[in-house]
Amino acid sequence: MTAINKTRICELFGIEKPIVQGGMVWISGWRLAAAVSNAGGLGLLGAGSLPPELLREHISKMKQATDKPWGINLPLMNPAAEEIVKVIIEEGVKIVFTSAGSPKKYTSLFHEHGIKVAHVVSSSKFARKCEDAGVDAVVCEGFEAGGHNGREETTTMVLVPQVRKATSLPVIAAGGIASGAAIAAAFVLGAEGVQIGTLFALTEESSASDAFKKRCTSLEEGDTMLTLKLLSPTRLVKNDLFNRIDEAEKKGADKDELLKLVPPGSARRGIFEDDQDNGEVEIGQIASDIKEILPVATVMQRLEEEFCQAVKSNLQM
């Protein structure tokens, strides 16, 4: 075996390798998305931190930077979601990954305009709802992932096989995947593709700040934790802001009190700017295994080599 096998995910999105780059806020701009697409995967622009007009700019640059398939990640809880949907349709985007909301909301509209839709879920129950809503694929994301997460706290290894049993849709595994061996493991469990966030967040093309990348590549096991469960469960690096949140939660803080601790712009400060102490530093658990910042092309090549080695080693057992 010399390459990662093509699957229904490759056929659905017209890509060479069943690897999707997560559409992360303040990280997934056109440079990262184009680099992943040009390397044979599926690059996603992160619309969660791109206002409509700035999103148009990134879409324009994507069209210039690659002739390969690419898409947009749209968190449905975004207050500007309707405007972003309008931009997506007007700009002729062909692939959308939705999350943080009902898959029924825009799926039919997207399909009317020839747009493929994948939706992110954290349980097999929501995977079944996705199939009922008519989406084309589901991303089942374990709580190892960085940023916003499911309340169930189900790990990727537990979630993938249950989602596989619950739906006939193509399944994309996400959460804690940063090696070719992890891709192979996800495939054994029933996935037909993977979505990778943290590993791509810590590449040269990521738009995250150098301070963010330096902090995240210095993390050890246990340096991130799922918090803010009363608001929207979010995996954060343990910094000064996290400590204040943790202390407040232990004292029984309500939603209003927690909101005061994480005012608008907290994620931007922690990811895109340099405030590693008081910003939301969102990254997955697997960051503790990533110690260098590499170009996307190198990362993609390494993933494929590791996958092939993992499969070869398993066949020899």
Short mmCIF file of C-alpha atoms in Angstrom, two decimals:
data_model
loop_
_atom_site.label_atom_id
_atom_site.label_comp_id
_atom_site.label_asym_id
_atom_site.label_seq_id
_atom_site.Cartn_x
_atom_site.Cartn_y
_atom_site.Cartn_z
CA MET A 1 0.00 0.00 0.00
CA THR A 2 1.49 3.33 -1.06
CA ALA A 3 -1.31 5.76 -0.23
CA ILE A 4 -4.33 6.32 1.96
CA ASN A 5 -7.21 4.54 0.28
CA LYS A 6 -9.83 6.63 -1.47
CA THR A 7 -13.22 6.39 0.24
CA ARG A 8 -16.76 7.74 -0.14
CA ILE A 9 -15.48 10.98 1.41
CA CYS A 10 -13.04 11.39 -1.49
CA GLU A 11 -15.82 10.69 -3.99
CA LEU A 12 -18.27 13.02 -2.26
CA PHE A 13 -15.95 16.02 -2.17
CA GLY A 14 -13.74 15.25 -5.16
CA ILE A 15 -10.52 15.09 -3.12
CA GLU A 16 -7.45 12.87 -3.39
CA LYS A 17 -7.03 12.08 0.30
CA PRO A 18 -9.81 11.66 2.90
CA ILE A 19 -8.32 14.33 5.15
CA VAL A 20 -10.35 17.42 6.06
CA GLN A 21 -8.79 20.44 7.74
CA GLY A 22 -10.93 21.75 10.57
CA GLY A 23 -12.44 25.21 10.01
CA MET A 24 -11.11 26.81 13.19
CA VAL A 25 -11.79 30.37 14.34
CA TRP A 26 -8.85 32.77 13.92
CA ILE A 27 -6.80 29.92 12.45
CA SER A 28 -8.37 28.68 9.22
CA GLY A 29 -7.84 31.47 6.73
CA TRP A 30 -7.26 31.13 3.00
CA ARG A 31 -3.53 30.33 3.30
CA LEU A 32 -4.11 27.27 5.47
CA ALA A 33 -7.18 26.07 3.58
CA ALA A 34 -5.51 26.46 0.18
CA ALA A 35 -2.38 24.64 1.35
CA VAL A 36 -4.41 21.65 2.55
CA SER A 37 -6.46 21.51 -0.65
CA ASN A 38 -3.37 21.81 -2.81
CA ALA A 39 -1.85 18.89 -0.89
CA GLY A 40 -4.82 16.69 -1.76
CA GLY A 41 -7.06 17.16 1.28
CA LEU A 42 -10.09 19.36 1.84
CA GLY A 43 -9.30 22.84 3.15
CA LEU A 44 -12.00 24.72 5.03
CA LEU A 45 -12.28 28.44 5.69
CA GLY A 46 -13.38 29.12 9.27
CA ALA A 47 -16.40 31.42 8.91
CA GLY A 48 -16.82 31.61 12.69
CA SER A 49 -14.30 34.46 12.84
CA LEU A 50 -14.79 35.92 9.36
CA PRO A 51 -17.48 38.61 9.03
CA PRO A 52 -19.38 38.35 5.73
CA GLU A 53 -17.33 40.88 3.77
CA LEU A 54 -14.02 39.51 5.07
CA LEU A 55 -15.25 36.03 4.17
CA ARG A 56 -15.80 37.24 0.60
CA GLU A 57 -12.19 38.40 0.54
CA HIS A 58 -10.92 35.03 1.74
CA ILE A 59 -13.13 33.24 -0.79
CA SER A 60 -11.68 35.39 -3.56
CA LYS A 61 -8.14 34.55 -2.45
CA MET A 62 -9.01 30.85 -2.23
CA LYS A 63 -10.20 30.90 -5.83
CA GLN A 64 -6.85 32.38 -6.86
CA ALA A 65 -4.74 30.08 -4.65
CA THR A 66 -6.17 26.68 -5.62
CA ASP A 67 -8.18 24.91 -8.30
CA LYS A 68 -8.81 21.96 -5.95
CA PRO A 69 -12.01 21.42 -3.93
CA TRP A 70 -12.41 23.43 -0.72
CA GLY A 71 -15.21 24.53 1.56
CA ILE A 72 -16.38 26.62 4.47
CA ASN A 73 -17.08 25.72 8.08
CA LEU A 74 -20.16 27.53 9.40
CA PRO A 75 -21.04 27.45 13.12
CA LEU A 76 -24.82 27.90 13.03
CA MET A 77 -24.81 29.72 16.37
CA ASN A 78 -22.95 32.58 14.66
CA PRO A 79 -25.19 35.70 14.83
CA ALA A 80 -24.24 36.45 11.22
CA ALA A 81 -25.10 32.94 9.97
CA GLU A 82 -27.85 34.09 7.58
CA GLU A 83 -25.59 36.68 5.98
CA ILE A 84 -22.80 34.10 5.67
CA VAL A 85 -25.17 31.64 4.01
CA LYS A 86 -26.03 34.35 1.49
CA VAL A 87 -22.32 34.93 0.79
CA ILE A 88 -21.71 31.19 0.38
CA ILE A 89 -24.48 30.90 -2.20
CA GLU A 90 -23.58 34.08 -4.08
CA GLU A 91 -19.89 33.13 -4.27
CA GLY A 92 -20.62 29.66 -5.61
CA VAL A 93 -19.04 27.73 -2.73
CA LYS A 94 -19.59 23.99 -3.27
CA ILE A 95 -18.93 22.46 0.17
CA VAL A 96 -20.13 23.53 3.63
CA PHE A 97 -19.48 21.96 7.02
CA THR A 98 -22.05 23.10 9.58
CA SER A 99 -21.89 22.79 13.36
CA ALA A 100 -23.39 24.08 16.62
CA GLY A 101 -27.03 24.02 15.55
CA SER A 102 -29.71 22.05 13.75
CA PRO A 103 -28.63 20.41 10.48
CA LYS A 104 -32.13 21.01 9.13
CA LYS A 105 -31.75 24.78 9.15
CA TYR A 106 -29.94 25.27 5.85
CA THR A 107 -29.30 21.82 4.35
CA SER A 108 -32.19 21.93 1.87
CA LEU A 109 -31.27 25.46 0.80
CA PHE A 110 -27.66 24.45 0.25
CA HIS A 111 -28.71 21.40 -1.76
CA GLU A 112 -30.89 23.59 -3.97
CA HIS A 113 -27.71 25.41 -4.96
CA GLY A 114 -25.65 22.26 -5.53
CA ILE A 115 -23.75 22.53 -2.25
CA LYS A 116 -22.58 19.40 -0.40
CA VAL A 117 -23.22 19.50 3.36
CA ALA A 118 -21.48 17.78 6.26
CA HIS A 119 -22.56 18.37 9.85
CA VAL A 120 -20.53 17.99 13.05
CA VAL A 121 -22.05 15.82 15.81
CA SER A 122 -21.01 14.64 19.26
CA SER A 123 -23.38 11.67 19.58
CA SER A 124 -25.01 8.91 17.54
CA LYS A 125 -28.41 10.47 18.34
CA PHE A 126 -27.47 13.63 16.47
CA ALA A 127 -25.95 11.56 13.66
CA ARG A 128 -29.37 10.01 13.07
CA LYS A 129 -30.92 13.49 13.03
CA CYS A 130 -28.38 14.48 10.38
CA GLU A 131 -29.43 11.60 8.18
CA ASP A 132 -33.09 12.61 8.62
CA ALA A 133 -32.12 16.17 7.68
CA GLY A 134 -30.55 14.97 4.44
CA VAL A 135 -26.92 15.96 5.01
CA ASP A 136 -24.30 14.26 2.85
CA ALA A 137 -21.84 13.25 5.61
CA VAL A 138 -21.33 13.52 9.36
CA VAL A 139 -18.27 14.53 11.34
CA CYS A 140 -18.27 12.74 14.68
CA GLU A 141 -16.07 14.75 17.00
CA GLY A 142 -14.77 13.35 20.27
CA PHE A 143 -14.22 15.62 23.24
CA GLU A 144 -10.45 15.44 22.81
CA ALA A 145 -10.90 18.18 20.22
CA GLY A 146 -10.01 21.78 20.88
CA GLY A 147 -12.51 24.63 21.10
CA HIS A 148 -16.26 24.03 21.33
CA ASN A 149 -17.26 20.50 22.18
CA GLY A 150 -20.19 18.22 22.92
CA ARG A 151 -21.63 18.00 26.42
CA GLU A 152 -21.47 14.20 26.37
CA GLU A 153 -17.67 14.09 26.79
CA THR A 154 -17.51 11.00 24.58
CA THR A 155 -14.07 10.16 23.26
CA THR A 156 -13.38 9.68 19.56
CA MET A 157 -12.57 5.98 19.96
CA VAL A 158 -15.94 5.41 21.62
CA LEU A 159 -17.94 7.74 19.38
CA VAL A 160 -16.85 6.64 15.89
CA PRO A 161 -18.07 3.02 16.00
CA GLN A 162 -21.38 4.06 17.57
CA VAL A 163 -21.99 6.69 14.90
CA ARG A 164 -21.01 4.13 12.26
CA LYS A 165 -23.76 1.82 13.56
CA ALA A 166 -26.29 4.64 13.77
CA THR A 167 -26.11 5.97 10.20
CA SER A 168 -25.42 4.87 6.64
CA LEU A 169 -23.88 8.27 5.83
CA PRO A 170 -20.15 8.62 5.22
CA VAL A 171 -18.49 9.20 8.61
CA ILE A 172 -15.58 11.56 9.26
CA ALA A 173 -13.75 11.07 12.57
CA ALA A 174 -12.46 14.09 14.48
CA GLY A 175 -10.81 14.78 17.82
CA GLY A 176 -7.29 13.79 18.82
CA ILE A 177 -6.16 12.78 15.31
CA ALA A 178 -2.67 14.00 14.46
CA SER A 179 -0.85 11.00 12.98
CA GLY A 180 -1.19 8.47 10.22
CA ALA A 181 -1.61 5.75 12.83
CA ALA A 182 -4.59 7.62 14.29
CA ILE A 183 -6.12 7.86 10.81
CA ALA A 184 -5.71 4.11 10.39
CA ALA A 185 -7.34 3.53 13.79
CA ALA A 186 -10.29 5.73 12.83
CA PHE A 187 -10.74 3.77 9.59
CA VAL A 188 -10.70 0.46 11.46
CA LEU A 189 -13.49 1.82 13.67
CA GLY A 190 -15.64 2.67 10.66
CA ALA A 191 -14.67 6.18 9.58
CA GLU A 192 -14.13 6.95 5.90
CA GLY A 193 -12.30 10.19 6.47
CA VAL A 194 -10.79 12.30 9.24
CA GLN A 195 -11.03 15.94 10.21
CA ILE A 196 -7.84 17.33 11.71
CA GLY A 197 -7.71 20.60 13.62
CA THR A 198 -4.89 20.89 16.14
CA LEU A 199 -2.15 19.55 13.87
CA PHE A 200 -3.06 22.02 11.12
CA ALA A 201 -3.48 24.85 13.64
CA LEU A 202 0.21 24.41 14.43
CA THR A 203 1.52 24.65 10.87
CA GLU A 204 3.33 27.49 9.13
CA GLU A 205 0.25 28.45 7.10
CA SER A 206 -2.09 28.70 10.10
CA SER A 207 -3.14 32.28 10.83
CA ALA A 208 -2.79 31.76 14.59
CA SER A 209 -0.20 33.98 16.24
CA ASP A 210 3.38 32.84 16.78
CA ALA A 211 2.78 33.20 20.53
CA PHE A 212 -0.16 30.77 20.29
CA LYS A 213 1.87 28.25 18.31
CA LYS A 214 4.79 28.50 20.71
CA ARG A 215 2.53 28.01 23.73
CA CYS A 216 0.70 25.05 22.22
CA THR A 217 3.83 23.21 21.10
CA SER A 218 5.15 23.46 24.69
CA LEU A 219 2.11 21.82 26.29
CA GLU A 220 2.30 18.60 28.25
CA GLU A 221 -0.37 15.97 28.83
CA GLY A 222 -3.22 17.38 30.89
CA ASP A 223 -2.51 21.03 30.05
CA THR A 224 -5.94 21.46 28.41
CA MET A 225 -9.35 20.96 29.99
CA LEU A 226 -13.01 21.08 28.96
CA THR A 227 -14.71 23.98 30.74
CA LEU A 228 -17.58 26.50 30.41
CA LYS A 229 -20.12 23.67 30.38
CA LEU A 230 -22.97 26.00 31.41
CA LEU A 231 -22.36 28.11 28.32
CA SER A 232 -20.83 26.06 25.50
CA PRO A 233 -18.32 23.36 26.54
CA THR A 234 -14.91 24.53 25.37
CA ARG A 235 -11.48 22.93 25.62
CA LEU A 236 -8.94 25.52 26.76
CA VAL A 237 -5.30 25.62 27.73
CA LYS A 238 -4.88 26.05 31.46
CA ASN A 239 -3.82 29.69 31.76
CA ASP A 240 -4.81 32.61 33.99
CA LEU A 241 -8.21 32.93 32.30
CA PHE A 242 -8.88 29.21 32.67
CA ASN A 243 -7.97 29.40 36.36
CA ARG A 244 -10.46 32.23 36.91
CA ILE A 245 -13.17 30.27 35.11
CA ASP A 246 -12.36 27.11 37.06
CA GLU A 247 -12.49 28.96 40.38
CA ALA A 248 -15.82 30.58 39.49
CA GLU A 249 -17.33 27.26 38.38
CA LYS A 250 -16.27 25.59 41.61
CA LYS A 251 -18.07 28.36 43.50
CA GLY A 252 -21.25 27.72 41.53
CA ALA A 253 -21.11 30.67 39.12
CA ASP A 254 -24.17 31.09 36.90
CA LYS A 255 -24.19 31.81 33.15
CA ASP A 256 -24.13 35.59 33.56
CA GLU A 257 -21.13 35.43 35.87
CA LEU A 258 -19.26 33.17 33.46
CA LEU A 259 -20.05 35.41 30.49
CA LYS A 260 -18.36 38.30 32.29
CA LEU A 261 -15.18 36.24 32.50
CA VAL A 262 -15.12 35.56 28.74
CA PRO A 263 -16.26 38.77 27.02
CA PRO A 264 -16.41 39.02 23.21
CA GLY A 265 -12.94 38.89 21.70
CA SER A 266 -11.48 36.41 24.22
CA ALA A 267 -10.78 33.79 21.55
CA ARG A 268 -9.26 36.37 19.21
CA ARG A 269 -6.90 37.54 21.96
CA GLY A 270 -5.81 34.02 22.81
CA ILE A 271 -5.45 32.63 19.28
CA PHE A 272 -4.88 35.45 16.81
CA GLU A 273 -3.21 37.96 19.11
CA ASP A 274 -0.54 37.45 21.77
CA ASP A 275 -2.49 37.25 25.03
CA GLN A 276 -1.63 33.76 26.19
CA ASP A 277 -2.56 34.54 29.80
CA ASN A 278 -5.98 36.18 29.58
CA GLY A 279 -7.27 35.04 26.18
CA GLU A 280 -9.10 31.83 25.30
CA VAL A 281 -6.32 29.54 24.09
CA GLU A 282 -8.32 26.84 22.29
CA ILE A 283 -6.45 23.69 21.24
CA GLY A 284 -6.98 19.93 21.38
CA GLN A 285 -5.48 17.42 23.79
CA ILE A 286 -3.19 16.05 21.08
CA ALA A 287 -1.21 19.32 21.12
CA SER A 288 1.00 17.74 23.78
CA ASP A 289 2.33 15.40 21.07
CA ILE A 290 3.18 18.19 18.60
CA LYS A 291 6.54 19.86 19.13
CA GLU A 292 7.39 21.57 15.84
CA ILE A 293 5.80 23.93 13.35
CA LEU A 294 5.91 22.50 9.83
CA PRO A 295 4.52 23.45 6.41
CA VAL A 296 1.22 21.82 5.49
CA ALA A 297 2.77 19.92 2.57
CA THR A 298 5.23 18.25 4.93
CA VAL A 299 2.47 17.40 7.40
CA MET A 300 0.31 15.81 4.70
CA GLN A 301 3.21 13.76 3.36
CA ARG A 302 4.09 12.60 6.87
CA LEU A 303 0.48 11.60 7.60
CA GLU A 304 0.39 9.43 4.50
CA GLU A 305 3.73 7.79 5.27
CA GLU A 306 2.69 7.09 8.87
CA PHE A 307 -0.65 5.68 7.72
CA CYS A 308 1.01 3.29 5.29
CA GLN A 309 3.52 2.17 7.92
CA ALA A 310 0.75 1.60 10.46
CA VAL A 311 -1.23 -0.52 8.00
CA LYS A 312 1.87 -2.46 6.96
CA SER A 313 2.83 -3.17 10.57
CA ASN A 314 -0.69 -4.33 11.38
CA LEU A 315 -0.74 -6.73 8.39
CA GLN A 316 2.50 -8.28 9.66
CA MET A 317 1.13 -9.01 13.14
#
